[in-house]
Coordinates of C-alpha atoms (C1' of nucleotides) in Angstrom, one line a residue:
Chain A
M1 CA -9.5 -38.8 -7.0
S2 CA -9.2 -35.2 -8.0
Q3 CA -6.2 -34.1 -10.2
I4 CA -6.3 -30.7 -8.5
Q5 CA -4.8 -30.0 -5.1
Q6 CA -4.2 -27.0 -2.9
L7 CA -0.5 -26.3 -2.4
S8 CA 1.0 -27.3 1.0
R9 CA 2.9 -25.1 3.3
E10 CA 6.0 -27.3 2.4
F11 CA 5.8 -26.0 -1.1
Y12 CA 6.2 -22.5 0.0
A13 CA 8.7 -23.3 2.6
R14 CA 11.6 -23.4 0.3
N15 CA 14.2 -21.3 -1.5
T16 CA 12.2 -18.4 -3.0
L17 CA 13.8 -18.8 -6.4
H18 CA 12.6 -22.4 -6.6
V19 CA 9.1 -21.5 -5.4
A20 CA 8.8 -18.8 -7.9
H21 CA 9.9 -20.9 -10.8
D22 CA 7.6 -23.9 -9.7
L23 CA 4.5 -21.6 -9.3
L24 CA 4.4 -21.1 -13.1
G25 CA 1.5 -23.2 -14.6
M26 CA -0.3 -23.5 -11.4
S27 CA -3.6 -22.0 -10.8
L28 CA -4.4 -18.9 -8.6
V29 CA -7.9 -19.6 -7.2
R30 CA -10.3 -17.0 -5.7
K31 CA -13.5 -17.9 -3.9
E32 CA -15.9 -15.1 -3.1
E33 CA -19.5 -15.7 -2.1
E34 CA -20.9 -17.7 -5.0
L35 CA -18.1 -16.6 -7.3
G36 CA -15.2 -18.7 -8.5
L37 CA -12.4 -17.1 -10.3
K38 CA -9.3 -18.9 -11.5
G39 CA -6.2 -18.0 -13.5
I40 CA -3.0 -19.7 -14.6
I41 CA 0.2 -18.1 -13.2
I42 CA 2.4 -17.2 -16.0
E43 CA 4.7 -14.4 -14.6
V44 CA 6.4 -14.1 -11.2
E45 CA 9.4 -12.5 -9.5
A46 CA 11.4 -13.6 -6.5
Y47 CA 12.4 -11.3 -3.5
R48 CA 14.7 -12.9 -1.0
G49 CA 16.4 -11.8 2.2
E50 CA 17.5 -8.4 3.6
E51 CA 20.6 -8.4 1.4
D52 CA 18.4 -8.3 -1.7
L53 CA 18.2 -4.6 -2.1
G54 CA 15.2 -4.9 -4.4
C55 CA 13.2 -6.6 -1.6
H56 CA 11.2 -4.6 0.8
A57 CA 13.0 -6.6 3.6
R58 CA 16.1 -4.5 2.9
A59 CA 14.6 -2.0 5.5
G60 CA 14.5 -4.9 8.0
Q61 CA 11.5 -6.1 9.9
T62 CA 8.9 -3.3 10.0
K63 CA 5.2 -3.0 10.3
R64 CA 4.9 -3.2 6.5
T65 CA 7.4 -6.1 6.1
G66 CA 6.6 -8.2 9.1
V67 CA 4.5 -10.8 7.2
M68 CA 7.5 -11.7 5.0
Y69 CA 9.3 -12.6 8.2
G70 CA 6.4 -14.9 9.2
P71 CA 5.6 -18.5 8.3
P72 CA 5.4 -19.5 4.6
G73 CA 2.2 -19.9 2.7
H74 CA 0.7 -16.7 3.7
A75 CA -0.2 -13.6 1.4
Y76 CA 1.9 -10.6 1.6
V77 CA -0.3 -7.9 0.0
Y78 CA 0.9 -4.2 0.0
F79 CA -0.3 -0.9 -1.4
T80 CA 1.9 1.3 -3.7
Y81 CA 1.8 4.4 -5.9
G82 CA -1.2 5.6 -3.8
M83 CA -3.6 3.3 -5.7
H84 CA -2.4 -0.1 -6.5
W85 CA -2.4 -3.5 -4.5
M86 CA 0.3 -6.2 -5.1
L87 CA -0.1 -9.9 -4.3
N88 CA 2.8 -11.9 -3.1
F89 CA 3.2 -15.3 -1.4
V90 CA 5.5 -15.6 1.6
T91 CA 8.3 -18.2 1.3
E92 CA 11.3 -19.6 3.2
R93 CA 11.4 -20.8 6.8
D94 CA 9.7 -18.8 9.5
G95 CA 12.0 -15.9 10.4
F96 CA 13.7 -15.5 7.0
P97 CA 12.1 -12.9 4.7
G98 CA 11.1 -13.9 1.3
A99 CA 8.2 -13.6 -1.2
V100 CA 7.1 -14.2 -4.8
L101 CA 5.3 -11.4 -6.6
I102 CA 2.5 -12.6 -8.9
R103 CA 2.9 -10.4 -11.9
A104 CA 0.5 -12.0 -14.6
I105 CA -2.1 -14.7 -14.9
R106 CA -4.1 -16.2 -17.7
V107 CA -7.9 -16.1 -16.8
E108 CA -9.5 -19.5 -16.8
E109 CA -12.7 -19.0 -14.9
G110 CA -14.8 -16.1 -13.9
V111 CA -14.6 -14.3 -17.3
A112 CA -17.8 -12.3 -17.0
I113 CA -17.0 -10.8 -13.5
I114 CA -13.5 -10.0 -14.5
A115 CA -14.6 -8.3 -17.6
S116 CA -16.8 -6.1 -15.6
R117 CA -14.0 -5.3 -13.0
R118 CA -11.4 -4.5 -15.8
N119 CA -13.8 -2.1 -17.3
K120 CA -13.6 -1.8 -21.1
Q121 CA -10.1 -3.3 -21.2
P122 CA -9.3 -5.7 -23.9
T123 CA -9.1 -9.4 -22.8
S124 CA -5.3 -9.3 -23.3
R125 CA -4.9 -6.5 -20.7
W126 CA -7.1 -8.1 -18.0
T127 CA -4.4 -9.6 -15.9
D128 CA -1.0 -8.8 -17.5
G129 CA 0.2 -6.8 -14.5
P130 CA 0.5 -7.2 -10.7
A131 CA -2.0 -4.5 -9.9
K132 CA -4.4 -5.6 -12.6
L133 CA -4.8 -9.1 -11.4
C134 CA -5.5 -7.9 -7.9
Q135 CA -8.2 -5.6 -9.3
A136 CA -9.6 -8.5 -11.4
F137 CA -9.6 -10.9 -8.4
N138 CA -10.8 -8.4 -5.8
I139 CA -7.5 -8.7 -3.7
D140 CA -6.6 -5.8 -1.4
G141 CA -5.1 -5.3 2.0
R142 CA -7.7 -7.5 3.6
F143 CA -5.6 -10.4 2.4
N144 CA -2.2 -9.3 4.0
G145 CA -1.2 -12.1 6.2
Y146 CA -3.9 -14.4 4.9
D147 CA -3.1 -18.2 5.2
L148 CA -3.2 -19.7 1.8
C149 CA -3.0 -23.1 3.2
Q150 CA -5.9 -23.2 5.5
S151 CA -8.9 -25.4 4.6
D152 CA -11.8 -23.6 2.8
A153 CA -9.4 -20.7 1.8
E154 CA -10.9 -17.9 -0.2
L155 CA -7.5 -17.5 -1.8
F156 CA -5.0 -20.1 -2.6
V157 CA -2.9 -21.9 -5.4
E158 CA -3.5 -25.4 -6.8
S159 CA -1.5 -27.6 -8.9
N160 CA -2.8 -28.7 -12.3
H161 CA -1.7 -32.3 -12.8
G162 CA -3.4 -33.6 -16.0
K163 CA -4.6 -30.1 -17.2
P164 CA -3.7 -28.9 -20.7
F165 CA -1.4 -26.1 -19.3
N166 CA 1.4 -28.3 -18.4
Q167 CA 3.9 -27.7 -21.2
F168 CA 5.8 -24.5 -21.5
E169 CA 9.4 -23.1 -21.3
V170 CA 10.5 -20.8 -18.6
K171 CA 12.3 -17.6 -19.3
S172 CA 14.2 -15.8 -16.7
T173 CA 15.0 -11.9 -16.9
P174 CA 15.9 -9.1 -14.5
R175 CA 12.9 -8.0 -12.4
I176 CA 10.7 -5.1 -13.5
G177 CA 10.6 -1.5 -12.0
L178 CA 13.9 -1.7 -9.9
D179 CA 15.6 1.2 -11.8
S180 CA 17.0 2.9 -8.7
V181 CA 18.0 -0.4 -6.9
P182 CA 22.0 -0.9 -7.0
E183 CA 23.6 -3.8 -8.7
P184 CA 23.7 -6.6 -8.7
W185 CA 20.2 -6.7 -7.4
K186 CA 18.9 -4.5 -10.2
S187 CA 19.8 -7.2 -12.8
V188 CA 19.6 -10.6 -11.1
P189 CA 17.3 -12.8 -13.4
W190 CA 14.8 -13.4 -10.7
R191 CA 11.8 -12.8 -13.0
F192 CA 10.3 -15.9 -14.4
C193 CA 7.9 -16.2 -17.4
A194 CA 6.0 -19.2 -18.9
V195 CA 6.6 -18.9 -22.6
N196 CA 5.8 -20.9 -25.7
H197 CA 2.4 -21.7 -24.6
G198 CA 1.4 -18.8 -27.0
E199 CA 2.9 -15.4 -27.9
I200 CA 5.4 -13.2 -26.0
N201 CA 6.4 -9.7 -26.8
K202 CA 10.0 -8.3 -27.1
D203 CA 10.2 -7.9 -23.3
G204 CA 9.4 -11.5 -22.7
R205 CA 6.1 -10.6 -21.1
S206 CA 3.6 -13.1 -21.9
L207 CA 0.6 -11.8 -23.9
D208 CA -1.4 -15.0 -24.6
L209 CA -4.1 -14.3 -22.4
D210 CA -6.8 -15.2 -25.0
Chain B
dA1 C1' 6.7 17.0 11.0
dG2 C1' 8.3 16.9 6.4
dC3 C1' 9.8 14.8 2.5
dA4 C1' 11.0 11.8 -1.6
dC5 C1' 9.7 7.8 -3.8
dG6 C1' 7.6 3.5 -5.0
dA7 C1' 7.9 -4.6 -7.0
dT8 C1' 2.2 0.5 -11.5
dT9 C1' -1.3 1.8 -14.8
dA10 C1' -4.1 4.1 -18.1
dA11 C1' -4.2 7.9 -21.0
dC12 C1' -2.1 10.8 -23.7
dT13 C1' 1.3 13.2 -27.8
Chain C
dG1 C1' 7.7 7.9 -26.5
dT2 C1' 5.7 10.9 -21.9
dT3 C1' 3.1 11.8 -17.7
dA4 C1' -0.5 12.4 -14.0
dA5 C1' -2.8 10.0 -10.5
dT6 C1' -2.4 9.4 -5.3
dC7 C1' -0.8 8.0 -0.5
dG8 C1' 1.7 4.8 2.9
dT9 C1' 6.3 4.0 4.2
dG10 C1' 10.7 4.7 5.8
dC11 C1' 14.1 8.2 6.3
dT12 C1' 16.0 12.8 7.8
dC13 C1' 15.6 16.9 10.5

DNA sequence: AGCACGATTAACT
DNA sequence: GTTAATCGTGCTC
């Protein structure tokens, strides 16, 4: 029996903070044509509810935020800064808006294709940011609303029972890039990083992508 | 219809 | 440390 398994919808249908924490150390998997890409999730952020003024759902249910109000276990992929895509996973019960932003992964499979997509960048910079990992894994708006729990999914998360990457500490800090968001939402420690599986820098961002 | 800004990145001084 | 790139979204008029 395999030690690998695709995460169920029940996994995502929980409090966003718990889902975010528990995603660390699990594998993001991307299947495209004959390619198989995989990376271990090492940095995430939680966005939860309309009262969270850092969350896009602060604007209520709109065309853009509708996916976050839908059933859990789907991807919420949005476009920002005129050029970047961001990958999130929808959490909570159907009807309550929540999502986990995937901020960094450690590449495990697909090194050659990722190197070509991350043109000339050093290995340590391949997937150490939310837009970078979308570029590396060829994830864009086509995946907005995509069901991560369907069989034969092209994008999903799997647990890593019995794999080497199963021992690390979790560090929580304020979320990144919310400089104009009012307190307390600007500073709530809803960013989670897997640490001590290698090196981290002074900001707590994991750098051990080698 | 117009506008300010963004859950960022890469390149630069 | 600073800044340009670049456009969809949500808000105001």
